[in-house]
Tab-separated table of C-alpha atoms in Angstrom:
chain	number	residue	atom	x	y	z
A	5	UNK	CA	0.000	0.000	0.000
A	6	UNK	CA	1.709	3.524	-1.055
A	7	UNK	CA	1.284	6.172	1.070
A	8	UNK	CA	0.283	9.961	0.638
A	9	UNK	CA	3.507	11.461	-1.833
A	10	UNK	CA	3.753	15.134	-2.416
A	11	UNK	CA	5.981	16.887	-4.733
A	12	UNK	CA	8.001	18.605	-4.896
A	13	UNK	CA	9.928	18.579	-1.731
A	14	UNK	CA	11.016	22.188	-1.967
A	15	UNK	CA	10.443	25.355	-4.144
A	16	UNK	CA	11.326	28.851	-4.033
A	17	UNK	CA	9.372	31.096	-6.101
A	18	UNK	CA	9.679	35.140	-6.297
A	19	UNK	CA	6.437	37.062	-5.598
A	20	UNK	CA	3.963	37.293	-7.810
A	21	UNK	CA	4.829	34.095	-9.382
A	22	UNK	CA	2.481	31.001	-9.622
A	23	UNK	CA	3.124	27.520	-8.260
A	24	UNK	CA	1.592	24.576	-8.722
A	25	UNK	CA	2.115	21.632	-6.229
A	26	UNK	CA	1.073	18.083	-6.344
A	27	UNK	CA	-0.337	15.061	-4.326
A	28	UNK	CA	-0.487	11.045	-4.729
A	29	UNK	CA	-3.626	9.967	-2.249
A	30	UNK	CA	-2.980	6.984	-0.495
A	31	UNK	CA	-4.130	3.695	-2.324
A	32	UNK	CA	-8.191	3.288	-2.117
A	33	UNK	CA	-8.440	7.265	-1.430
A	34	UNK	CA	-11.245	9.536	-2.738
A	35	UNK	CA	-10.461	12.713	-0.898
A	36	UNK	CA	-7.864	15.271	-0.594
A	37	UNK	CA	-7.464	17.739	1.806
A	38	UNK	CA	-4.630	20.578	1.890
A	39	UNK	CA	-3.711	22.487	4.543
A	40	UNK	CA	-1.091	25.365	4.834
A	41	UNK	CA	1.264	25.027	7.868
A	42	UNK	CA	3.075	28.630	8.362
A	43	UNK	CA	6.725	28.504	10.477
A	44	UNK	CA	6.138	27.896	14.147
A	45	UNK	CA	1.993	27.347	13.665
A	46	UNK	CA	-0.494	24.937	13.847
A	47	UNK	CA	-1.857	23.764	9.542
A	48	UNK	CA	-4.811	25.958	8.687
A	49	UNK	CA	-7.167	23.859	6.495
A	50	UNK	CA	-7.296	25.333	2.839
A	51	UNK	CA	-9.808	23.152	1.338
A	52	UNK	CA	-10.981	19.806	0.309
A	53	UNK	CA	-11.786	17.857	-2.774
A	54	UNK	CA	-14.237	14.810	-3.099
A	55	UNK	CA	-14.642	13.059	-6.396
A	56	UNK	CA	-13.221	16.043	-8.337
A	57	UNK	CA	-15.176	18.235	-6.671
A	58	UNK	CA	-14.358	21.063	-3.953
A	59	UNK	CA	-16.126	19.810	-0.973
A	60	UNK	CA	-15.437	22.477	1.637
A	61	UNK	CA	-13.104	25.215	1.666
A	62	UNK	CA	-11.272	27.434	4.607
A	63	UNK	CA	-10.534	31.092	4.777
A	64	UNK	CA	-8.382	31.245	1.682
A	65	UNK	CA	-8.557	33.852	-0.991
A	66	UNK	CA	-9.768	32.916	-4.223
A	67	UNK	CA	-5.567	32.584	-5.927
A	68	UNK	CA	-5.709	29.395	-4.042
A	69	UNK	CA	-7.519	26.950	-5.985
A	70	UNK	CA	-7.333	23.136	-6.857
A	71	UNK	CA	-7.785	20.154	-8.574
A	72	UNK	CA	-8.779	16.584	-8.076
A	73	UNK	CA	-7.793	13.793	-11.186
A	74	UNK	CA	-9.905	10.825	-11.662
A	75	UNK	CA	-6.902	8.839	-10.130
A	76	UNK	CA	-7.491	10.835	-6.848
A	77	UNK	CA	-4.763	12.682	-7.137
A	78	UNK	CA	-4.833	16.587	-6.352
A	79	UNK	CA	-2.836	19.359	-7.077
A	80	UNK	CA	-2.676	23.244	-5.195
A	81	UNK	CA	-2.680	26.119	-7.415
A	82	UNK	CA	-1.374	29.762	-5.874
A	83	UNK	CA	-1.630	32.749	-8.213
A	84	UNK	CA	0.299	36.063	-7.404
A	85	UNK	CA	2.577	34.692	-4.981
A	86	UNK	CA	2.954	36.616	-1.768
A	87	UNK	CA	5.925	36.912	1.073
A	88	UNK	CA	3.071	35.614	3.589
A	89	UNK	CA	2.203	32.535	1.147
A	90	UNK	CA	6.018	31.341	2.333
A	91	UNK	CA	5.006	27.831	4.240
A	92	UNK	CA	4.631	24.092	4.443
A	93	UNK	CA	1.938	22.759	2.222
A	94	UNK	CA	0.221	19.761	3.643
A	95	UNK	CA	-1.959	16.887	1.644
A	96	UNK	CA	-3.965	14.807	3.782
A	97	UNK	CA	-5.768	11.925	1.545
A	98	UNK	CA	-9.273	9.787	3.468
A	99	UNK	CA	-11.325	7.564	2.465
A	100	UNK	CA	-14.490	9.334	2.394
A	101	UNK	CA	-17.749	7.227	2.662
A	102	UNK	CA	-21.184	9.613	2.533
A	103	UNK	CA	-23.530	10.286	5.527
A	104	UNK	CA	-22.716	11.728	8.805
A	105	UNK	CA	-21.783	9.492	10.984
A	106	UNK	CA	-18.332	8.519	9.500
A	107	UNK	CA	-14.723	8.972	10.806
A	108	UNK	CA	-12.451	9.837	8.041
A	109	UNK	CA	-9.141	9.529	9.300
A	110	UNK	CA	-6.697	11.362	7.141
A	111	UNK	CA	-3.491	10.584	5.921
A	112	UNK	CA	-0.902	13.316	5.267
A	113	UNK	CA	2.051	13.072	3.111
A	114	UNK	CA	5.493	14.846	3.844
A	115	UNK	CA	4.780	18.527	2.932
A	116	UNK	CA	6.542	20.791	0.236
A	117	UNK	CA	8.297	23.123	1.608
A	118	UNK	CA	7.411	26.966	-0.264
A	119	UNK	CA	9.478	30.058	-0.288
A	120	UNK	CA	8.714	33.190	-1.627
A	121	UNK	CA	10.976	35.847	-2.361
B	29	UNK	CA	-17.120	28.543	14.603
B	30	UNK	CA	-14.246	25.916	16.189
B	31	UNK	CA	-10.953	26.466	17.931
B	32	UNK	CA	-8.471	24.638	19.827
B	33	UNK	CA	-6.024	25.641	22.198
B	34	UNK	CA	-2.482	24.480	23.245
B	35	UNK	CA	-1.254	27.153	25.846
B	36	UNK	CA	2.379	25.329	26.050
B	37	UNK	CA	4.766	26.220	23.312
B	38	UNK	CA	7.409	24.083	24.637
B	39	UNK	CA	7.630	21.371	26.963
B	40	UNK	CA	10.432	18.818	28.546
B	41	UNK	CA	10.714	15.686	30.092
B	42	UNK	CA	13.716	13.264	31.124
B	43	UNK	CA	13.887	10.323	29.331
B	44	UNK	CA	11.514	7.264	30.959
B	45	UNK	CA	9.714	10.065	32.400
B	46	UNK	CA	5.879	11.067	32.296
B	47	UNK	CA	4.651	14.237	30.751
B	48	UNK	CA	1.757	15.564	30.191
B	49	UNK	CA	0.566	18.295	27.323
B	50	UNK	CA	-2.707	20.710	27.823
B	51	UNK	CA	-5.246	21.449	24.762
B	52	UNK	CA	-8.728	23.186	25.262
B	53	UNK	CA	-11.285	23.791	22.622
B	54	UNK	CA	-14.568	25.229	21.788
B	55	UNK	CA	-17.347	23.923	19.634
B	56	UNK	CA	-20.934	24.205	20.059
B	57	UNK	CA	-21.551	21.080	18.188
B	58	UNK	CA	-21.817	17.641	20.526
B	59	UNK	CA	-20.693	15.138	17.628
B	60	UNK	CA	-17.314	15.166	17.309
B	61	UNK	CA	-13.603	13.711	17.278
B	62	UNK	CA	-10.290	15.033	19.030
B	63	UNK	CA	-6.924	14.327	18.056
B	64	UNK	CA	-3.186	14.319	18.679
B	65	UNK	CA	-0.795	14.225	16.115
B	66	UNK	CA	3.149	14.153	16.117
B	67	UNK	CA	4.987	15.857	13.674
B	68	UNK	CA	8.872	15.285	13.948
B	69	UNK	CA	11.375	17.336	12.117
B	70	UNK	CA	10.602	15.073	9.019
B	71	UNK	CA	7.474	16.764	8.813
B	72	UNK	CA	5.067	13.842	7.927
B	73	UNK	CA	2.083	14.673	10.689
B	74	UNK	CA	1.766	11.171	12.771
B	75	UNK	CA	-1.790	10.499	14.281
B	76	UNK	CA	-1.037	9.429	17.760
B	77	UNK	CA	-4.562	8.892	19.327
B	78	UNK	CA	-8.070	9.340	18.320
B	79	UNK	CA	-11.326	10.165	20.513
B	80	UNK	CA	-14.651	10.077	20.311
B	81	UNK	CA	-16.724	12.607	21.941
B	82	UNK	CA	-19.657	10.307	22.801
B	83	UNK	CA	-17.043	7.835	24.427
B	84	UNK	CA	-16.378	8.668	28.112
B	85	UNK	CA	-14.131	6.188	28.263
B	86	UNK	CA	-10.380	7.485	27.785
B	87	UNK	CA	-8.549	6.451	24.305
B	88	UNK	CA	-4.944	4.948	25.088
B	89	UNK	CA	-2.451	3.582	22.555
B	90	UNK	CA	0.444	2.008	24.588
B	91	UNK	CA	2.226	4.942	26.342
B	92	UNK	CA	0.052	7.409	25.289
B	93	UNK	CA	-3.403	8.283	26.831
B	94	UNK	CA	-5.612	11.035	26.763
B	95	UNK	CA	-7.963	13.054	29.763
B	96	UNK	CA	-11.057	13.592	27.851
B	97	UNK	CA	-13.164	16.210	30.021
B	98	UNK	CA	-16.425	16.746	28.110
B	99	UNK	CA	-18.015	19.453	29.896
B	100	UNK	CA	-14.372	21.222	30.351
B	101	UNK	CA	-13.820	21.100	26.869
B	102	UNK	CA	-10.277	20.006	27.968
B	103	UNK	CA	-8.300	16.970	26.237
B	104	UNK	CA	-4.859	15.989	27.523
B	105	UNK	CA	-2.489	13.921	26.184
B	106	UNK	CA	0.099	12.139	28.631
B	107	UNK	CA	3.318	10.265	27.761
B	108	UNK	CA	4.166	8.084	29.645
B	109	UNK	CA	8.340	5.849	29.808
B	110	UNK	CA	8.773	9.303	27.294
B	111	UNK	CA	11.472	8.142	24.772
B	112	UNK	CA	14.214	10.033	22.909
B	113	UNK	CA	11.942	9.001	19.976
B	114	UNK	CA	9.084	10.754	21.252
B	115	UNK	CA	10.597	14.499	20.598
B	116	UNK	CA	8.869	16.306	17.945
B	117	UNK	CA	5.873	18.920	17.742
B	118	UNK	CA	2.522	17.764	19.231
B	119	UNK	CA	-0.580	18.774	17.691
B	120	UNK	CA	-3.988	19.261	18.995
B	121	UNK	CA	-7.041	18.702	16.419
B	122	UNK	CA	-10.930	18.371	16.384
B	123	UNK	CA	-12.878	17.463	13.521
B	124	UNK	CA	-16.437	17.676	13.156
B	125	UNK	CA	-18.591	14.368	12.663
B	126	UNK	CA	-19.085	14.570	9.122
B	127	UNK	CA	-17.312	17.710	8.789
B	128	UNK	CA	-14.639	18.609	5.947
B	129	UNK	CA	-12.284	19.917	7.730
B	130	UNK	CA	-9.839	19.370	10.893
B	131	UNK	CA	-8.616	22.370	13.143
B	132	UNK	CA	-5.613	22.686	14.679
B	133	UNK	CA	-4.288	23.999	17.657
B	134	UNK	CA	-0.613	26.024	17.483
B	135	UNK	CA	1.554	23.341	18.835
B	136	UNK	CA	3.486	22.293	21.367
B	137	UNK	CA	7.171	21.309	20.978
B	138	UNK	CA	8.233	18.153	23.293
B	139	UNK	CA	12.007	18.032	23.883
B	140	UNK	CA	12.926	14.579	25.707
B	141	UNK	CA	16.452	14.633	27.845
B	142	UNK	CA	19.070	11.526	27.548
């Protein structure tokens, strides 16, 4: 069974810039949550995707956006990089089953680390 | 809305030694799940133990064990024969049942002395 990947590992980027980074869910996976995880903080959920869908989102400005792949996997999109944007990006991948009621426990992958200049 | 509280940036314990780190939240909801993660300086967040809000009963996962206290909104986790392993930063998290999303607390960094 592979585990949640995320690349890449590291990426510096000058403001203004775009990035685009990128998640493998975990084997059996439908969902893919990111969260951004500034220097000496706790990860602030950024938002969720479901079947290729955005399923909830956090208090993130509209540059942030995603995508889900029929394979599961996800990818973060930032427009007009800012210095503040500088953090850990975090993909967390569950198996999501509908109805309330259900534990999803999530599974995160290593984190790319972002710098902006 | 949801928050969750770690008051203890840092924390330390001798190796073999118990210690034991303080989280507090606030939801109105009464469905819900609390956390503990460890992240070490690899960065990959851990789960260490899970809990049920409708379970009185305290979760424990070999040296690690939780003070769930409901009507406090308080959950503890203690460490217990604390290993050099064991450093790293612990989070605290609650998710809603059914929710989207988990919230976490700021941290709290566990140094563990040879």
């Amino acid at each position: 069974e592979t585990g949640v990947t995320q690349s890449p590992t590291h990426l510096i980027k000058t403001r203004g810039q775009q990035v685009t980074l990128r998640c493998s869910s975990q084997s059996g996976h439908n969902t893919v949550s990111w969260y951004q995880q500034a220097l000496g903080q706790g990860p602030q959920f950024i938002f969720q995707y479901y079947r290729e869908e955005e399923n909830g989102r956090g208090n993130f400005p509209p540059r942030f956006s995603g995508l889900q792949f029929p394979n599961y996997s996800s990818e973060l999109n930032v427009n007009a990089l800012e210095l503040d944007d500088s953090a850990l990006y975090l993909c967390a991948s569950s198996l999501l089953r509908p109805g309330k009621g259900n534990y999803n426990e999530q599974f995160f992958g290593p984190g790319t680390r972002l710098t902006v200049l | 809305a949801q928050t969750v509280t770690q008051s203890q940036p840092e924390m330390s314990v001798q190796e073999a030694e118990t210690v034991t780190l303080s989280c507090t939240y606030d939801t109105s909801e009464s469905d819900y799940y609390l956390f503990w993660y460890k992240q070490p300086p690899s960065r990959q967040m851990i789960l260490v133990i899970r809990q049920e809000a409708y379970k009185q009963q305290n979760a424990t996962e070999n040296r690690f064990s939780v003070n769930f206290q409901k009507a406090a909104k308080s959950f503890s986790l203690k460490i217990s024969d604390s290993q050099l392993g064991d450093a790293a930063m612990y989070f605290c998290a609650l998710a809603l049942l059914g929710g989207f999303k988990t919230i976490f607390g700021a941290g709290t960094r566990l140094f563990v002395k040879a």
